[in-house]
mmCIF file of C-alpha atoms (C1' of nucleotides) in Angstrom:
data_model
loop_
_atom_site.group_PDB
_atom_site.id
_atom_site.type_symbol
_atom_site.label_atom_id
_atom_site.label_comp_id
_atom_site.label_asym_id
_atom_site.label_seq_id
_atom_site.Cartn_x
_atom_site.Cartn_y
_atom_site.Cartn_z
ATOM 1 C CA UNK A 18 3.369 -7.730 -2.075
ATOM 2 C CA UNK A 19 5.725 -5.112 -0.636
ATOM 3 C CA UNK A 20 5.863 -4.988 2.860
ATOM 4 C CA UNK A 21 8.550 -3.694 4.958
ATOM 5 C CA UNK A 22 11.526 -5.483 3.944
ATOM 6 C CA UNK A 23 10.447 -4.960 -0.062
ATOM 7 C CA UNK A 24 9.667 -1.349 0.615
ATOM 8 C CA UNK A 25 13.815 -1.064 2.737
ATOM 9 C CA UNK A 26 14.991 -2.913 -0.340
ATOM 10 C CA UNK A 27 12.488 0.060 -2.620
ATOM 11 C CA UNK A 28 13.999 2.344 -0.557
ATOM 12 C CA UNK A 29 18.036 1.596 -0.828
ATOM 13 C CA UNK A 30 17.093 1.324 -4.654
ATOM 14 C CA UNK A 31 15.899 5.155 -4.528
ATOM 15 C CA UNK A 32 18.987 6.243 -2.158
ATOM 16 C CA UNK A 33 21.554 4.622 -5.204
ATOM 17 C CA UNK A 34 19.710 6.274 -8.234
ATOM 18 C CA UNK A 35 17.602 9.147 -7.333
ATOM 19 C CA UNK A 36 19.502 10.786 -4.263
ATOM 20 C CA UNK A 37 21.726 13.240 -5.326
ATOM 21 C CA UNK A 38 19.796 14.121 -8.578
ATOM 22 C CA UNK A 39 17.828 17.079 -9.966
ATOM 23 C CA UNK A 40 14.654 16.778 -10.828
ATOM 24 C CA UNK A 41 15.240 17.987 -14.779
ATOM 25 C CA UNK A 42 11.131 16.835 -15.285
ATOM 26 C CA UNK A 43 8.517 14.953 -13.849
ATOM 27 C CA UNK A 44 5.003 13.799 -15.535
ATOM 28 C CA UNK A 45 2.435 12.408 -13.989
ATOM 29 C CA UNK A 46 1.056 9.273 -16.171
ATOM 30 C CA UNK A 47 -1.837 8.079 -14.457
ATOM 31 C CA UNK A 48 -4.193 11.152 -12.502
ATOM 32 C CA UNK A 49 -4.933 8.054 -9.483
ATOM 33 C CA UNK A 50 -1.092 8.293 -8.691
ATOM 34 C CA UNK A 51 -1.506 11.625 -7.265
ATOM 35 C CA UNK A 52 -5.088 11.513 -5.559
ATOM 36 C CA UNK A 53 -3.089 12.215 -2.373
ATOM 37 C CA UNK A 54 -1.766 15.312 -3.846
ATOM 38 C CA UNK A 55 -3.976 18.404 -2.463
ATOM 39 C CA UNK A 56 -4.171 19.956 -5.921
ATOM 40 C CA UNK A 57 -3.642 17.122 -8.259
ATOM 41 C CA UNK A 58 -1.002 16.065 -10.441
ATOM 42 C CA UNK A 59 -0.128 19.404 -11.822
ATOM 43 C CA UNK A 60 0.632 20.282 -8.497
ATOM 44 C CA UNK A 61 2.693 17.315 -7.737
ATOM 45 C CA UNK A 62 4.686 18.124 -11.305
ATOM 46 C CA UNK A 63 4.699 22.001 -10.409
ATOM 47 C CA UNK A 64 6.513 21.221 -6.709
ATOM 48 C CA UNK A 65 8.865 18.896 -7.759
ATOM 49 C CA UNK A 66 10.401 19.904 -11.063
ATOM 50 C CA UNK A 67 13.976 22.118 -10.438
ATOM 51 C CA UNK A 68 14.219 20.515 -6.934
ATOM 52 C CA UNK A 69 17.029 18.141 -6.180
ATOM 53 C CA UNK A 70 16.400 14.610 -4.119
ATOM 54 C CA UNK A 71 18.955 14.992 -0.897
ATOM 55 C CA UNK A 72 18.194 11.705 0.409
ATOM 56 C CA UNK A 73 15.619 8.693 0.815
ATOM 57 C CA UNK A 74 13.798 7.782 4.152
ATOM 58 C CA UNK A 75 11.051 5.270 5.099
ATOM 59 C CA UNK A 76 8.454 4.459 7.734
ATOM 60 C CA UNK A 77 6.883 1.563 7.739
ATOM 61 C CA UNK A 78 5.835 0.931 3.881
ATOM 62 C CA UNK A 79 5.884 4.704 3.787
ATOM 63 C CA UNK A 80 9.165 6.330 1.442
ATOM 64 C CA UNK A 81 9.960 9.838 1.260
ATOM 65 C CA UNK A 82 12.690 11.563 -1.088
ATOM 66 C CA UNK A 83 13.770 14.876 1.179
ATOM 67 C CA UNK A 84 14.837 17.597 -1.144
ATOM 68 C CA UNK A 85 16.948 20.356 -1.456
ATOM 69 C CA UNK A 86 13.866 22.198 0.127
ATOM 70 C CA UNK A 87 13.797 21.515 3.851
ATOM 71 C CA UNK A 88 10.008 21.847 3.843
ATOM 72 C CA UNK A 89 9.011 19.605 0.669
ATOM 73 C CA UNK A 90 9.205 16.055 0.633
ATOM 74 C CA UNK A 91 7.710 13.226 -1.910
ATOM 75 C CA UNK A 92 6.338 10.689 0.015
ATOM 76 C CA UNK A 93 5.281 7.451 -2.097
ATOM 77 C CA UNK A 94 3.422 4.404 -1.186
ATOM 78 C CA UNK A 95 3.741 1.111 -3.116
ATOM 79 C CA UNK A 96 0.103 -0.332 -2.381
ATOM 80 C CA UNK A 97 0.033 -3.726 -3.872
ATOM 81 C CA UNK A 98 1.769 -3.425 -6.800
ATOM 82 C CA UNK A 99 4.302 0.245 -6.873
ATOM 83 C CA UNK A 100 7.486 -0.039 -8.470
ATOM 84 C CA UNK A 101 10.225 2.574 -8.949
ATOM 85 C CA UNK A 102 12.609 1.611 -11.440
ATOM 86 C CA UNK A 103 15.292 3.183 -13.354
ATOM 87 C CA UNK A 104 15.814 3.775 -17.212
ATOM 88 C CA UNK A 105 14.171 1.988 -20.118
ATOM 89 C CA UNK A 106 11.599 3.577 -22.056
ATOM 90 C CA UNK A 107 7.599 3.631 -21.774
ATOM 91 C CA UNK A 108 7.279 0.898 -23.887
ATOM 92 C CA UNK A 109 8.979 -1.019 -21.542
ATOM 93 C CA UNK A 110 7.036 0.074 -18.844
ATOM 94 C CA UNK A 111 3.432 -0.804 -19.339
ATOM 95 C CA UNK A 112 2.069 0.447 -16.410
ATOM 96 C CA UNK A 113 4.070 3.374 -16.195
ATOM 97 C CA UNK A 114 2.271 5.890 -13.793
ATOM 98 C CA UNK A 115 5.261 8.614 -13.377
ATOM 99 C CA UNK A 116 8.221 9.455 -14.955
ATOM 100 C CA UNK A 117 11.471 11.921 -13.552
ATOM 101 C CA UNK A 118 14.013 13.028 -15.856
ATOM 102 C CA UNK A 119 16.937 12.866 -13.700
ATOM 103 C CA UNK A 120 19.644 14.928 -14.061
ATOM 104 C CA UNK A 121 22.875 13.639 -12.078
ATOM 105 C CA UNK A 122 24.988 16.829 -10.018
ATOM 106 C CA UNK A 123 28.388 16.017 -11.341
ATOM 107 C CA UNK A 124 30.085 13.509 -13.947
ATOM 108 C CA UNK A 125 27.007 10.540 -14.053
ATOM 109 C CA UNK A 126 24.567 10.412 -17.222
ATOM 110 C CA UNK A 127 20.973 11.489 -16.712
ATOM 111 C CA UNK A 128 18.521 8.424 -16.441
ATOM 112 C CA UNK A 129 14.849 8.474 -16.113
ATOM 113 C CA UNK A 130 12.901 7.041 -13.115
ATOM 114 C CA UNK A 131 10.286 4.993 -13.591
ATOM 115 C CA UNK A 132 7.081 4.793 -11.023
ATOM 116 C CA UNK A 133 5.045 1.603 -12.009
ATOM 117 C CA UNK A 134 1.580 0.737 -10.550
ATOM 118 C CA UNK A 135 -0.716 -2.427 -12.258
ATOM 119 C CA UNK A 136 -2.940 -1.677 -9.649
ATOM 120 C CA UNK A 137 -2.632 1.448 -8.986
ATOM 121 C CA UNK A 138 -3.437 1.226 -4.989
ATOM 122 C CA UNK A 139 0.379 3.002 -4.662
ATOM 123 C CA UNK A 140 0.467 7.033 -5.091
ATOM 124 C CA UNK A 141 3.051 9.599 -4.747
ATOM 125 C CA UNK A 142 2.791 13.449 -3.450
ATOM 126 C CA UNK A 143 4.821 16.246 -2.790
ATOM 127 C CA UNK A 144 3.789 17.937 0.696
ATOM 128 C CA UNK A 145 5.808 19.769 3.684
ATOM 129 C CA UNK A 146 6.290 17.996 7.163
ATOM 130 C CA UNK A 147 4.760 17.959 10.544
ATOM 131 C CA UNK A 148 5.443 16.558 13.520
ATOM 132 C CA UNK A 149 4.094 13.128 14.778
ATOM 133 C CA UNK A 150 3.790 12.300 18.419
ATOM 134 C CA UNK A 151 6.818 11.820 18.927
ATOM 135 C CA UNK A 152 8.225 14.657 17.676
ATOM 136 C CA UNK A 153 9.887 13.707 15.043
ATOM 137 C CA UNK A 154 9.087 15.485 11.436
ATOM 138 C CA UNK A 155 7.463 13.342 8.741
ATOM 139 C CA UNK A 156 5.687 14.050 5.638
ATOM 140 C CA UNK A 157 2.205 14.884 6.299
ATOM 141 C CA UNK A 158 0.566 12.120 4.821
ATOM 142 C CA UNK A 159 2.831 9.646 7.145
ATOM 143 C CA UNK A 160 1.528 11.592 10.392
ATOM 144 C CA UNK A 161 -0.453 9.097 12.408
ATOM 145 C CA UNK A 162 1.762 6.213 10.930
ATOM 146 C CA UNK A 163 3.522 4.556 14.168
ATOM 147 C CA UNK A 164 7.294 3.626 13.805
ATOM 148 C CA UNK A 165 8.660 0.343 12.579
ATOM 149 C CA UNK A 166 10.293 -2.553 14.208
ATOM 150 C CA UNK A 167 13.313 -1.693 12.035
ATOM 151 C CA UNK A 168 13.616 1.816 13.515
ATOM 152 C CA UNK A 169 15.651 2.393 16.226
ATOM 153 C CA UNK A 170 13.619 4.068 18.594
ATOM 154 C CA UNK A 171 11.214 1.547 17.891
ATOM 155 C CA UNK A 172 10.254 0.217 21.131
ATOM 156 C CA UNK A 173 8.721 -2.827 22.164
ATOM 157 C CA UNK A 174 7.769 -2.396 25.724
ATOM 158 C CA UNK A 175 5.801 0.750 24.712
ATOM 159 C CA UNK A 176 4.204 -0.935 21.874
ATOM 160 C CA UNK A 177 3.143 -4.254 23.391
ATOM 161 C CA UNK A 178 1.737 -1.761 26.377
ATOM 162 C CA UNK A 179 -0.615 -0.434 23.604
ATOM 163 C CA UNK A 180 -1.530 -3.352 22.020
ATOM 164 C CA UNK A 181 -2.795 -5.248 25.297
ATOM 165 C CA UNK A 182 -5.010 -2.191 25.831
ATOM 166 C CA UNK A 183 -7.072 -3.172 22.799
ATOM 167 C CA UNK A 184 -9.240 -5.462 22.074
ATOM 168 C CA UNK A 185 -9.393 -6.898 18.283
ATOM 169 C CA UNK A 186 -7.727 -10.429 17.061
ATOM 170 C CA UNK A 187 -4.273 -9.999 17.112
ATOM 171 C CA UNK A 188 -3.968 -10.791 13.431
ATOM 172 C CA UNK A 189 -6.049 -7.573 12.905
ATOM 173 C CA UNK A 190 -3.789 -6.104 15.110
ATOM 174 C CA UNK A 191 -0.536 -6.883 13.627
ATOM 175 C CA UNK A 192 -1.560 -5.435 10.206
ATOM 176 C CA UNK A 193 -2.831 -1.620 12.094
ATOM 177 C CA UNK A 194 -0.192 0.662 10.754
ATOM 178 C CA UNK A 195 -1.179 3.298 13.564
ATOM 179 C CA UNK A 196 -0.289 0.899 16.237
ATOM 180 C CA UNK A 197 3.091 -0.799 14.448
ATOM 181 C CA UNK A 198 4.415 -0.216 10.725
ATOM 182 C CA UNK A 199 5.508 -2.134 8.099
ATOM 183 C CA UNK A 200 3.705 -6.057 8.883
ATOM 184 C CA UNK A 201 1.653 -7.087 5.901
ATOM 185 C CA UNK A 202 -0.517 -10.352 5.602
ATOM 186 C CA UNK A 203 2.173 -12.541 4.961
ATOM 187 C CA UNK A 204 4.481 -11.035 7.732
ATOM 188 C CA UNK A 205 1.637 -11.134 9.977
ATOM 189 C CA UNK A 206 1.265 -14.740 9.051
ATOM 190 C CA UNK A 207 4.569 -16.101 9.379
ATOM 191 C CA UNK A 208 5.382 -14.086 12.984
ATOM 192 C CA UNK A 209 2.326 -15.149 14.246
ATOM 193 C CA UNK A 210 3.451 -19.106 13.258
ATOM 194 C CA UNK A 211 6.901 -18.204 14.428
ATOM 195 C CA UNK A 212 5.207 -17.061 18.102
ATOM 196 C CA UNK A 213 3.146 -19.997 17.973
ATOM 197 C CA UNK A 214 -0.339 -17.734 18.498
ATOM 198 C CA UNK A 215 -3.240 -17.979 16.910
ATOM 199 C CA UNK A 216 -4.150 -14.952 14.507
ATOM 200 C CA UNK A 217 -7.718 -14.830 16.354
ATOM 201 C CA UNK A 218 -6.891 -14.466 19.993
ATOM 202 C CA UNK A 219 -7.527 -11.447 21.177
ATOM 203 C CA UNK A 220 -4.965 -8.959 21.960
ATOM 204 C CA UNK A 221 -6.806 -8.237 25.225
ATOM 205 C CA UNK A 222 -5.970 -12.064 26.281
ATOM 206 C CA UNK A 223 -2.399 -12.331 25.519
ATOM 207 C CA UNK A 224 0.418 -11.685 28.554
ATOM 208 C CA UNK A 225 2.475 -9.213 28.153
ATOM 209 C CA UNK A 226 5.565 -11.869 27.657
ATOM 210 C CA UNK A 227 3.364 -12.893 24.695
ATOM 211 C CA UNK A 228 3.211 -9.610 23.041
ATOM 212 C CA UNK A 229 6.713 -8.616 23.288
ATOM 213 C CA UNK A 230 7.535 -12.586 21.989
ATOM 214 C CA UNK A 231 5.039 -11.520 18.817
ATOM 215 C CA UNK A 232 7.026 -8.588 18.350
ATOM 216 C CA UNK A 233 9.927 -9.942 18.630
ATOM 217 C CA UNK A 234 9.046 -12.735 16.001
ATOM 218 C CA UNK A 235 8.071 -10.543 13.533
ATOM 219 C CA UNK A 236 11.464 -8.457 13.767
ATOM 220 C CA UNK A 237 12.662 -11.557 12.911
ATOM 221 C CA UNK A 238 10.918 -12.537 10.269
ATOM 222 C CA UNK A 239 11.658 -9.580 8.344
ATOM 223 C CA UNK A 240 14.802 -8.965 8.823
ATOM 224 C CA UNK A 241 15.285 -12.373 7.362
ATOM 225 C CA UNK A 242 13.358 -11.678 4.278
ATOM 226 C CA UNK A 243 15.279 -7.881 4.151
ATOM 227 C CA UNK A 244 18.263 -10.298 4.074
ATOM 228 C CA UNK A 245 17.315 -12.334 1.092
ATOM 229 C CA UNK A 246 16.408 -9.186 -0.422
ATOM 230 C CA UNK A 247 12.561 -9.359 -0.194
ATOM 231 C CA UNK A 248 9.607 -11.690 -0.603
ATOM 232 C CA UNK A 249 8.644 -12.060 -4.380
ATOM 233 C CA UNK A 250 5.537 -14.357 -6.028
ATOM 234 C CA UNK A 251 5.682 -12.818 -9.325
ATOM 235 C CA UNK A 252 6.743 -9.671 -11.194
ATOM 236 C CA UNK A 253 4.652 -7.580 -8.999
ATOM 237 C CA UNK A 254 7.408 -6.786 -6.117
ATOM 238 C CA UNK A 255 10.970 -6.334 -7.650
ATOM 239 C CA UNK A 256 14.026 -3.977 -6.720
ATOM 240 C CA UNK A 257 14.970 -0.514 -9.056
ATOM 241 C CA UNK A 258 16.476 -2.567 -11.247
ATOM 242 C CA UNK A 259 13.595 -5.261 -11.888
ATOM 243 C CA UNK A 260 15.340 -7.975 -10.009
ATOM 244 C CA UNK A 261 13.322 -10.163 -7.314
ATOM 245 C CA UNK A 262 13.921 -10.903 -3.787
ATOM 246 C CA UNK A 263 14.116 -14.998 -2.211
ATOM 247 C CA UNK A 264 12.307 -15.304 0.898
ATOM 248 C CA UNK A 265 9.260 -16.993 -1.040
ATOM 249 C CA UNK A 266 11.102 -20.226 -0.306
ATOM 250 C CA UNK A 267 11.672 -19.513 3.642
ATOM 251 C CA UNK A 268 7.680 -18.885 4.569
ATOM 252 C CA UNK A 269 6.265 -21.611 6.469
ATOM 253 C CA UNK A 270 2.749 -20.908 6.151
ATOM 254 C CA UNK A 271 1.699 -18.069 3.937
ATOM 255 C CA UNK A 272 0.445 -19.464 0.581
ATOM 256 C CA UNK A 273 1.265 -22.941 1.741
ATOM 257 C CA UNK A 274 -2.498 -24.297 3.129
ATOM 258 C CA UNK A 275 -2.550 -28.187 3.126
ATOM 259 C CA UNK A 276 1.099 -28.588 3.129
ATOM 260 C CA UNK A 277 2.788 -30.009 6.035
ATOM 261 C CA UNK A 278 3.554 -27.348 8.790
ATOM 262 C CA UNK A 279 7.619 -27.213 8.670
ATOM 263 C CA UNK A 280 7.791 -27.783 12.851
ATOM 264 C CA UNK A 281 4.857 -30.350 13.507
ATOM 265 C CA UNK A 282 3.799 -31.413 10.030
ATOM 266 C CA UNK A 283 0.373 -30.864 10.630
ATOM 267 C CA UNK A 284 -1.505 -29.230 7.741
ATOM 268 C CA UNK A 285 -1.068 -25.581 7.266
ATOM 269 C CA UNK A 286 -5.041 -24.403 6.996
ATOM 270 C CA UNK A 287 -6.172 -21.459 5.112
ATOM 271 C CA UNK A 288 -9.008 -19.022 6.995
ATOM 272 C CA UNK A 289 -10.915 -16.415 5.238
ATOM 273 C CA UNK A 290 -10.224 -13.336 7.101
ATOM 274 C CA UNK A 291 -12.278 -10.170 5.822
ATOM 275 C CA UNK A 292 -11.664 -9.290 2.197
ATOM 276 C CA UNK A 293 -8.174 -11.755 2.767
ATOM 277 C CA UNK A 294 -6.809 -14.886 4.438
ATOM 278 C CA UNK A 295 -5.225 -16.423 7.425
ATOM 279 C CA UNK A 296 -2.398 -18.818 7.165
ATOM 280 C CA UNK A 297 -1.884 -20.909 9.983
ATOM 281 C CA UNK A 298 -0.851 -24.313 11.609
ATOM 282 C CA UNK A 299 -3.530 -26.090 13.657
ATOM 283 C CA UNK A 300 -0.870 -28.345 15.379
ATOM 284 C CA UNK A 301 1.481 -25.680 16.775
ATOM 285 C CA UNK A 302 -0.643 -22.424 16.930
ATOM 286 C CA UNK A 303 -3.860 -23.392 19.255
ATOM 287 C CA UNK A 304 -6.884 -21.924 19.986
ATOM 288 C CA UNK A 305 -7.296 -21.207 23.590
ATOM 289 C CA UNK A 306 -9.570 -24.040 25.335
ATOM 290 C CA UNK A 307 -12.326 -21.474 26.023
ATOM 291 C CA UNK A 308 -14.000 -19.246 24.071
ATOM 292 C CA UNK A 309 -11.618 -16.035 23.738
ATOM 293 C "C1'" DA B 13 -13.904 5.872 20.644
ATOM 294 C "C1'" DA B 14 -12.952 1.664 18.829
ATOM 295 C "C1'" DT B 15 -14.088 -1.669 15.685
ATOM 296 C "C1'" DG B 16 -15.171 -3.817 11.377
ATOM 297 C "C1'" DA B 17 -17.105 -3.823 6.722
ATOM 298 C "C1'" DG B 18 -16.855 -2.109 2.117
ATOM 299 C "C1'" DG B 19 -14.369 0.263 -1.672
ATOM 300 C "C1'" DC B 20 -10.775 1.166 -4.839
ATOM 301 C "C1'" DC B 21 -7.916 -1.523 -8.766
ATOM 302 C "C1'" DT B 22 -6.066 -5.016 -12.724
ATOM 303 C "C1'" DG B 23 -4.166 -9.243 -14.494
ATOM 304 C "C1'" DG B 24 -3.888 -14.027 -13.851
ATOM 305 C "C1'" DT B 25 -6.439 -18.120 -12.781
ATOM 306 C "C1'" DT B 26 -10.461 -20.980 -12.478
ATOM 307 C "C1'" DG B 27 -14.847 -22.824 -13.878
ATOM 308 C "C1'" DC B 28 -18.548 -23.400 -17.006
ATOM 309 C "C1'" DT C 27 -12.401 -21.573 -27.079
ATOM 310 C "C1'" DG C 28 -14.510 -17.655 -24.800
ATOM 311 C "C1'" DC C 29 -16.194 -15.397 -21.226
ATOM 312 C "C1'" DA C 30 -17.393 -14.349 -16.557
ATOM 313 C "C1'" DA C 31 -16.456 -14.788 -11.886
ATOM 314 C "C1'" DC C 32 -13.103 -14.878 -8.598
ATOM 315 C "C1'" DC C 33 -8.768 -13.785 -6.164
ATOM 316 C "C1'" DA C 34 -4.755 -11.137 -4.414
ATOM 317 C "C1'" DG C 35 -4.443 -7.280 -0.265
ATOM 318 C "C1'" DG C 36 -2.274 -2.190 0.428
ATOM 319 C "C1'" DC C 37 -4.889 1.862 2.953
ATOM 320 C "C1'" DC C 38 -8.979 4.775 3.285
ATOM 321 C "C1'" DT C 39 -13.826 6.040 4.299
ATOM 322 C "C1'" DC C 40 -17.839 5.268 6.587
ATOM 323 C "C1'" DA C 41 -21.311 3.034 9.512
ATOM 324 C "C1'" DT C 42 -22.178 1.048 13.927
#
DNA sequence: AATGAGGCCTGGTTGC
DNA sequence: TGCAACCAGGCCTCAT
């Protein structure tokens, strides 16, 4: 499932083979893709055709392609199961939801770029920007979308100060993209293991040393996983070029219930949480003693 | 206002 | 073997 280090590897993809290239055509495959876009997916085709992509940025599991228009961007989200890829044809692509015809500025062939969905949970649209909190200008559907651990004026002092001023489990916290992009279930998981906490204490209960130690944790985590080039199950998360990432192989508790616990060895149990699940060692990540 | 439940999706797996 | 039920979890909407 892309989280933040598939959707940095998504995003380096898109920087190699769709920065620097005109936008020759675009079709819209699939009308769900662009249920973001105010006026649907003629819209999204109208905006976008003749511009040229001048460079790739992300928040959180949010990517936007600027373009040669300062005030239109195309911001895409993955969901569960986006992929961009590059060239091939659609019967390659079976669950092809987009397609650019991408004309290179000098010397390079054209390719087509491919947006793939199974699921379609991911969209893309074309909008202008606004400015978030902090001042800074992101697309409009990214307003209200806080900044990542990965971004440098990311900061944790501020952040943990919010979090200890609500009140939810902190495994519920960790996956709020208002209060801190880019953490997923399974990043969630394994910084939460890596802190030692247990996903259902309250974030009103923690210290403040805690927090900042949960933070820091999951920072680590994925930059880990960013380094192995992502976390892949299946075909569902690969890069531009269809390849997969290798961090499957370095989480200790996501997808692993009743196998040992790699620090303690106790059984890693499975929780239903909501519509999803809970990963999490009963030996090294208690419970408080009282009710919390 | 903050919190939490339900909804949108499809393909692979599981169980009968 | 065939079919139905279940599962995965991203973000959004809506009810409390």
């Amino acid at each position: 499932m892309p989280e933040l280090p598939e959707v940095e590897v998504v995003r380096r993809g898109l920087a190699e083979h769709f920065v620097g290239r005109l936008v020759g055509g675009v079709a819209v495959l699939h009308a769900r893709t662009a249920r973001r876009q105010e006026a649907g997916a003629t819209q999204f085709e109208a905006l976008l055709t003749g511009r040229t992509f001048t460079g790739a940025r992300r928040r959180g599991k949010f990517l936007w392609l600027a373009t040669d228009d300062a005030d239109l961007v195309m911001t895409a989200h993955l969901g569960m199961s986006g992929q961009f890829r590059i060239d091939g044809d659609a019967a390659d692509h079976r669950h092809a939801r987009a397609r650019f015809d991408l004309v290179p500025t000098a010397g390079l062939r054209p390719t087509t770029g491919w947006f793939l969905d199974q699921r379609t949970f991911g969209w893309l649209a074309v909008t202008g920007l606004v400015a978030d909190p902090t001042g800074e200008l992101v697309p409009t559907p990214v307003m209200g979308i806080a900044r990542d651990p990965f971004d440098p004026a990311f900061d944790v002092a501020t952040t943990a100060r919010l979090i200890r001023r609500r009140r939810v489990e902190v495994k519920r916290l960790l996956l709020d993209q208002s209060v801190v992009a880019g953490i997923g279930n399974i990043y969630a998981d394994e910084a939460l293991w890596l802190a030692g906490v247990y996903p259902r204490r309250r974030t009103d209960r923690l210290s403040a040393r805690t927090v900042r130690e949960i933070l820091g944790c999951a920072t680590e985590v994925m930059s880990q996983a960013l380094a192995a080039g992502g976390t892949s199950f299946d075909a569902l998360y690969v890069d531009v070029n269809g390849a997969s990432g290798y961090f499957s192989r370095g989480l200790a508790v996501y997808g692993r219930a009743g196998q040992p616990c790699p620090r303690c060895g106790v059984p890693i149990v499975r929780e239903a949480f909501g519509n999803r699940s809970s990963h999490f060692c009963p030996g090294c990540q208690r419970p408080p003693r009282r009710a919390d």
